[in-house]
Every structure is written in structure tokens, then in C-alpha cells.
PDB file of C-alpha atoms in Angstrom:
ATOM      1  CA  UNK A  22     169.198 -38.000-123.637  1.00 49.00           C
ATOM      2  CA  UNK A  23     171.558 -36.693-126.305  1.00 56.00           C
ATOM      3  CA  UNK A  24     171.219 -33.129-125.097  1.00 56.00           C
ATOM      4  CA  UNK A  25     174.436 -31.798-123.571  1.00 58.00           C
ATOM      5  CA  UNK A  26     174.459 -31.559-119.806  1.00 61.00           C
ATOM      6  CA  UNK A  27     174.983 -28.001-118.638  1.00 63.00           C
ATOM      7  CA  UNK A  28     177.562 -27.668-115.914  1.00 68.00           C
ATOM      8  CA  UNK A  29     176.768 -25.212-113.136  1.00 69.00           C
ATOM      9  CA  UNK A  30     179.750 -22.889-112.622  1.00 76.00           C
ATOM     10  CA  UNK A  31     181.105 -22.250-109.133  1.00 79.00           C
ATOM     11  CA  UNK A  32     178.520 -20.447-107.020  1.00 84.00           C
ATOM     12  CA  UNK A  33     179.444 -17.598-104.715  1.00 84.00           C
ATOM     13  CA  UNK A  34     178.328 -18.654-101.217  1.00 80.00           C
ATOM     14  CA  UNK A  35     179.237 -15.427 -99.493  1.00 73.00           C
ATOM     15  CA  UNK A  36     181.521 -12.527-100.311  1.00 70.00           C
ATOM     16  CA  UNK A  37     184.744 -14.483 -99.965  1.00 77.00           C
ATOM     17  CA  UNK A  38     184.036 -18.182-100.624  1.00 85.00           C
ATOM     18  CA  UNK A  39     182.866 -20.292-103.514  1.00 88.00           C
ATOM     19  CA  UNK A  40     181.048 -23.622-103.847  1.00 85.00           C
ATOM     20  CA  UNK A  41     183.193 -25.584-106.276  1.00 80.00           C
ATOM     21  CA  UNK A  42     182.074 -29.206-105.944  1.00 85.00           C
ATOM     22  CA  UNK A  43     178.665 -30.621-106.789  1.00 84.00           C
ATOM     23  CA  UNK A  44     178.035 -31.362-103.121  1.00 89.00           C
ATOM     24  CA  UNK A  45     178.828 -27.778-102.131  1.00 87.00           C
ATOM     25  CA  UNK A  46     176.546 -26.494-104.919  1.00 87.00           C
ATOM     26  CA  UNK A  47     173.684 -28.730-103.742  1.00 87.00           C
ATOM     27  CA  UNK A  48     174.130 -27.584-100.139  1.00 90.00           C
ATOM     28  CA  UNK A  49     174.245 -23.922-101.205  1.00 89.00           C
ATOM     29  CA  UNK A  50     171.084 -24.283-103.319  1.00 90.00           C
ATOM     30  CA  UNK A  51     169.274 -26.165-100.538  1.00 90.00           C
ATOM     31  CA  UNK A  52     170.089 -23.469 -97.980  1.00 89.00           C
ATOM     32  CA  UNK A  53     169.097 -20.695-100.392  1.00 89.00           C
ATOM     33  CA  UNK A  54     165.780 -22.361-101.324  1.00 90.00           C
ATOM     34  CA  UNK A  55     164.988 -22.995 -97.652  1.00 89.00           C
ATOM     35  CA  UNK A  56     165.304 -19.249 -97.055  1.00 88.00           C
ATOM     36  CA  UNK A  57     163.312 -18.234-100.129  1.00 87.00           C
ATOM     37  CA  UNK A  58     160.450 -20.730 -99.841  1.00 85.00           C
ATOM     38  CA  UNK A  59     159.121 -20.406 -96.324  1.00 82.00           C
ATOM     39  CA  UNK A  60     156.270 -22.585 -95.058  1.00 81.00           C
ATOM     40  CA  UNK A  61     153.116 -20.563 -94.530  1.00 82.00           C
ATOM     41  CA  UNK A  62     151.512 -21.040 -91.123  1.00 83.00           C
ATOM     42  CA  UNK A  63     148.012 -22.475 -91.218  1.00 82.00           C
ATOM     43  CA  UNK A  64     145.126 -20.006 -91.127  1.00 86.00           C
ATOM     44  CA  UNK A  65     142.793 -22.702 -89.762  1.00 87.00           C
ATOM     45  CA  UNK A  66     142.029 -23.555 -86.186  1.00 90.00           C
ATOM     46  CA  UNK A  67     143.146 -26.934 -84.842  1.00 90.00           C
ATOM     47  CA  UNK A  68     139.596 -28.313 -84.930  1.00 93.00           C
ATOM     48  CA  UNK A  69     139.068 -27.185 -88.549  1.00 92.00           C
ATOM     49  CA  UNK A  70     142.347 -28.806 -89.585  1.00 89.00           C
ATOM     50  CA  UNK A  71     141.428 -32.055 -87.810  1.00 91.00           C
ATOM     51  CA  UNK A  72     138.024 -32.101 -89.505  1.00 91.00           C
ATOM     52  CA  UNK A  73     139.590 -31.663 -92.938  1.00 88.00           C
ATOM     53  CA  UNK A  74     142.214 -34.351 -92.268  1.00 86.00           C
ATOM     54  CA  UNK A  75     139.551 -36.782 -91.022  1.00 87.00           C
ATOM     55  CA  UNK A  76     137.439 -36.177 -94.126  1.00 82.00           C
ATOM     56  CA  UNK A  77     140.414 -36.674 -96.441  1.00 80.00           C
ATOM     57  CA  UNK A  78     141.493 -39.858 -94.655  1.00 79.00           C
ATOM     58  CA  UNK A  79     138.018 -41.392 -94.583  1.00 77.00           C
ATOM     59  CA  UNK A  80     138.132 -44.881 -96.135  1.00 72.00           C
ATOM     60  CA  UNK A  81     135.181 -44.426 -98.473  1.00 64.00           C
ATOM     61  CA  UNK A  82     134.234 -40.952 -99.499  1.00 57.00           C
ATOM     62  CA  UNK A  83     130.836 -40.310-101.026  1.00 60.00           C
ATOM     63  CA  UNK A  84     131.797 -40.107-104.674  1.00 65.00           C
ATOM     64  CA  UNK A  85     130.758 -41.968-107.762  1.00 65.00           C
ATOM     65  CA  UNK A  86     133.320 -44.455-109.049  1.00 67.00           C
ATOM     66  CA  UNK A  87     135.497 -43.096-111.806  1.00 75.00           C
ATOM     67  CA  UNK A  88     134.837 -44.288-115.334  1.00 82.00           C
ATOM     68  CA  UNK A  89     137.420 -46.562-116.893  1.00 89.00           C
ATOM     69  CA  UNK A  90     139.931 -44.811-119.073  1.00 91.00           C
ATOM     70  CA  UNK A  91     139.693 -45.819-122.704  1.00 93.00           C
ATOM     71  CA  UNK A  92     142.752 -46.533-124.821  1.00 93.00           C
ATOM     72  CA  UNK A  93     141.662 -43.863-127.333  1.00 93.00           C
ATOM     73  CA  UNK A  94     141.707 -41.185-124.617  1.00 92.00           C
ATOM     74  CA  UNK A  95     145.251 -42.165-123.590  1.00 93.00           C
ATOM     75  CA  UNK A  96     146.328 -42.152-127.235  1.00 93.00           C
ATOM     76  CA  UNK A  97     144.780 -38.692-127.802  1.00 91.00           C
ATOM     77  CA  UNK A  98     146.484 -37.227-124.732  1.00 91.00           C
ATOM     78  CA  UNK A  99     149.834 -38.631-125.835  1.00 91.00           C
ATOM     79  CA  UNK A 100     149.410 -37.483-129.443  1.00 91.00           C
ATOM     80  CA  UNK A 101     147.984 -34.006-128.880  1.00 89.00           C
ATOM     81  CA  UNK A 102     148.724 -32.851-125.333  1.00 88.00           C
ATOM     82  CA  UNK A 103     152.224 -34.157-124.639  1.00 87.00           C
ATOM     83  CA  UNK A 104     155.102 -32.107-126.014  1.00 87.00           C
ATOM     84  CA  UNK A 105     157.831 -34.501-127.229  1.00 85.00           C
ATOM     85  CA  UNK A 106     160.469 -31.814-126.622  1.00 84.00           C
ATOM     86  CA  UNK A 107     159.677 -31.325-122.926  1.00 84.00           C
ATOM     87  CA  UNK A 108     162.362 -32.221-120.415  1.00 84.00           C
ATOM     88  CA  UNK A 109     162.148 -35.757-119.137  1.00 83.00           C
ATOM     89  CA  UNK A 110     161.810 -36.852-115.521  1.00 85.00           C
ATOM     90  CA  UNK A 111     164.091 -39.179-113.591  1.00 85.00           C
ATOM     91  CA  UNK A 112     162.567 -42.217-115.360  1.00 88.00           C
ATOM     92  CA  UNK A 113     164.034 -41.007-118.703  1.00 88.00           C
ATOM     93  CA  UNK A 114     160.760 -41.638-120.589  1.00 90.00           C
ATOM     94  CA  UNK A 115     160.144 -38.934-123.173  1.00 89.00           C
ATOM     95  CA  UNK A 116     157.046 -37.836-125.038  1.00 89.00           C
ATOM     96  CA  UNK A 117     158.684 -39.056-128.234  1.00 90.00           C
ATOM     97  CA  UNK A 118     158.994 -42.583-126.790  1.00 91.00           C
ATOM     98  CA  UNK A 119     155.306 -42.584-125.835  1.00 91.00           C
ATOM     99  CA  UNK A 120     154.252 -41.294-129.267  1.00 92.00           C
ATOM    100  CA  UNK A 121     156.017 -44.289-130.833  1.00 92.00           C
ATOM    101  CA  UNK A 122     154.223 -46.876-128.667  1.00 92.00           C
ATOM    102  CA  UNK A 123     152.461 -49.739-130.386  1.00 94.00           C
ATOM    103  CA  UNK A 124     148.811 -50.573-129.741  1.00 95.00           C
ATOM    104  CA  UNK A 125     149.979 -53.226-127.271  1.00 96.00           C
ATOM    105  CA  UNK A 126     152.030 -50.642-125.342  1.00 94.00           C
ATOM    106  CA  UNK A 127     149.110 -48.205-125.253  1.00 95.00           C
ATOM    107  CA  UNK A 128     146.868 -50.994-123.969  1.00 96.00           C
ATOM    108  CA  UNK A 129     149.376 -51.781-121.200  1.00 96.00           C
ATOM    109  CA  UNK A 130     149.575 -48.136-120.066  1.00 95.00           C
ATOM    110  CA  UNK A 131     145.771 -47.863-120.148  1.00 95.00           C
ATOM    111  CA  UNK A 132     145.515 -50.981-117.966  1.00 96.00           C
ATOM    112  CA  UNK A 133     147.975 -49.455-115.495  1.00 95.00           C
ATOM    113  CA  UNK A 134     145.929 -46.236-115.350  1.00 94.00           C
ATOM    114  CA  UNK A 135     142.706 -48.188-114.787  1.00 93.00           C
ATOM    115  CA  UNK A 136     144.403 -50.180-112.021  1.00 93.00           C
ATOM    116  CA  UNK A 137     145.400 -46.883-110.384  1.00 91.00           C
ATOM    117  CA  UNK A 138     141.766 -45.747-110.498  1.00 88.00           C
ATOM    118  CA  UNK A 139     140.417 -49.078-109.263  1.00 87.00           C
ATOM    119  CA  UNK A 140     142.836 -49.437-106.342  1.00 86.00           C
ATOM    120  CA  UNK A 141     142.772 -45.697-105.579  1.00 81.00           C
ATOM    121  CA  UNK A 142     146.546 -45.830-105.196  1.00 87.00           C
ATOM    122  CA  UNK A 143     148.720 -43.354-107.086  1.00 88.00           C
ATOM    123  CA  UNK A 144     152.232 -44.870-107.379  1.00 91.00           C
ATOM    124  CA  UNK A 145     154.791 -43.143-105.173  1.00 91.00           C
ATOM    125  CA  UNK A 146     157.356 -43.212-107.987  1.00 91.00           C
ATOM    126  CA  UNK A 147     155.064 -40.999-110.065  1.00 91.00           C
ATOM    127  CA  UNK A 148     155.118 -38.365-107.321  1.00 90.00           C
ATOM    128  CA  UNK A 149     158.908 -38.032-107.281  1.00 90.00           C
ATOM    129  CA  UNK A 150     160.160 -34.919-108.993  1.00 90.00           C
ATOM    130  CA  UNK A 151     163.702 -34.174-110.055  1.00 89.00           C
ATOM    131  CA  UNK A 152     164.589 -30.599-109.111  1.00 88.00           C
ATOM    132  CA  UNK A 153     166.737 -28.787-111.660  1.00 88.00           C
ATOM    133  CA  UNK A 154     168.134 -25.320-111.129  1.00 89.00           C
ATOM    134  CA  UNK A 155     167.942 -23.029-114.174  1.00 90.00           C
ATOM    135  CA  UNK A 156     169.658 -19.682-114.596  1.00 90.00           C
ATOM    136  CA  UNK A 157     167.184 -16.827-114.937  1.00 92.00           C
ATOM    137  CA  UNK A 158     167.643 -15.009-118.271  1.00 92.00           C
ATOM    138  CA  UNK A 159     170.042 -12.093-118.123  1.00 91.00           C
ATOM    139  CA  UNK A 160     171.424 -12.972-114.677  1.00 91.00           C
ATOM    140  CA  UNK A 161     174.994 -13.857-113.755  1.00 89.00           C
ATOM    141  CA  UNK A 162     175.439 -17.632-113.276  1.00 87.00           C
ATOM    142  CA  UNK A 163     177.812 -17.219-110.303  1.00 87.00           C
ATOM    143  CA  UNK A 164     175.119 -15.605-108.147  1.00 88.00           C
ATOM    144  CA  UNK A 165     172.949 -18.105-106.262  1.00 88.00           C
ATOM    145  CA  UNK A 166     169.907 -15.813-106.526  1.00 88.00           C
ATOM    146  CA  UNK A 167     170.168 -16.051-110.341  1.00 90.00           C
ATOM    147  CA  UNK A 168     168.692 -19.555-110.312  1.00 91.00           C
ATOM    148  CA  UNK A 169     165.132 -20.804-110.138  1.00 91.00           C
ATOM    149  CA  UNK A 170     164.031 -24.386-109.493  1.00 92.00           C
ATOM    150  CA  UNK A 171     161.875 -26.461-111.787  1.00 91.00           C
ATOM    151  CA  UNK A 172     160.489 -29.874-110.917  1.00 90.00           C
ATOM    152  CA  UNK A 173     160.568 -32.579-113.579  1.00 91.00           C
ATOM    153  CA  UNK A 174     157.901 -35.235-113.039  1.00 91.00           C
ATOM    154  CA  UNK A 175     157.584 -38.570-114.851  1.00 93.00           C
ATOM    155  CA  UNK A 176     155.586 -38.149-118.048  1.00 92.00           C
ATOM    156  CA  UNK A 177     153.359 -41.158-117.309  1.00 92.00           C
ATOM    157  CA  UNK A 178     151.992 -39.337-114.270  1.00 92.00           C
ATOM    158  CA  UNK A 179     151.397 -36.199-116.344  1.00 90.00           C
ATOM    159  CA  UNK A 180     149.261 -38.168-118.796  1.00 91.00           C
ATOM    160  CA  UNK A 181     147.026 -39.452-115.995  1.00 90.00           C
ATOM    161  CA  UNK A 182     146.779 -35.955-114.519  1.00 87.00           C
ATOM    162  CA  UNK A 183     145.751 -34.546-117.923  1.00 85.00           C
ATOM    163  CA  UNK A 184     143.010 -37.179-118.070  1.00 81.00           C
ATOM    164  CA  UNK A 185     141.656 -35.963-114.717  1.00 77.00           C
ATOM    165  CA  UNK A 186     141.816 -32.346-115.810  1.00 77.00           C
ATOM    166  CA  UNK A 187     139.845 -33.060-118.992  1.00 71.00           C
ATOM    167  CA  UNK A 188     137.008 -34.965-117.251  1.00 59.00           C
TER     168      UNK A 188
END
């Protein structure tokens, strides 16, 4: 939170105009990213797509119930797999904050994760990413093509995802 906020300089929209306000910058980036990241058309037939969607939306899929997450696993992920220097998401929770949690705090997070597994509901807030535009190294910051987007997700969702990846 103490890191200085980097101000994006005016962006050249076209050969003779500049985006000077934050709103103009956001609009320019949105239009540029919409051109760069095109949606790929589906390679599947309509019936194949419907079959997949029906299977994914089935109320009870044939899978074994997930094992409860143990507090030691959460603690190990936080201690050894979370970088405290990584950029924080919109919730402003850092890896350093999580590394300083007491046993009671770790127990609370573990209970939340187990509730997510039991209810089979991943909180919508954990899916929200903050998009930040970063200048590519060696490129001029006034050119809109010099930026690349990164998505910053809440760290609590990353911990749960790392648990799934390890099991």
C-alpha cells in the first residue's frame, strides 16, 4: 500500500489527438484491448456445445466429495507458496498480512475454504480481477500498443486454487 502509484502519461489515441484524463485513458485502453483480444468462434457443433453445457450444469456430477482442507495445508501454502511481494488485488490483502495471521485467523480462513467446498459455491468476489496496464520494457509510454494488461486477483482465492492444484 505504501508503494507509489504510477501515473499513466497521456496516451496517443490517433495521429493528432491525445487521451489526457483517466476516463479517456480507460476508454482508449478498452477499445485497444477489444481489437487485440478477439473472441474465438466455437469449433464445436451446436449439439456438442449443448451436451457440454448440460453436463457442466448438472446438479450432481458423479465425483467423490472433496476432502476437508486442513489448517496445516493452508498454513503451508501461505508460508511457502505465496510471495509476500506480489501485487495485491482489489481487496488490499497482501501475502505479508496472511503470513502474520494468528492460529485463530488461519482456522477462520480454513473454515471458509471448507464451506466453499461443502456448498460448492465459489464466492463471486474472489472471481473479480483488477486489470492493470503495464508498460512493456523498452517501449514508449505514450503509445497505446506499449502496454499489456495483467489481472490482479484476491490472494485468498489464489490460496484455494493452489490447494486444488496440489491435490
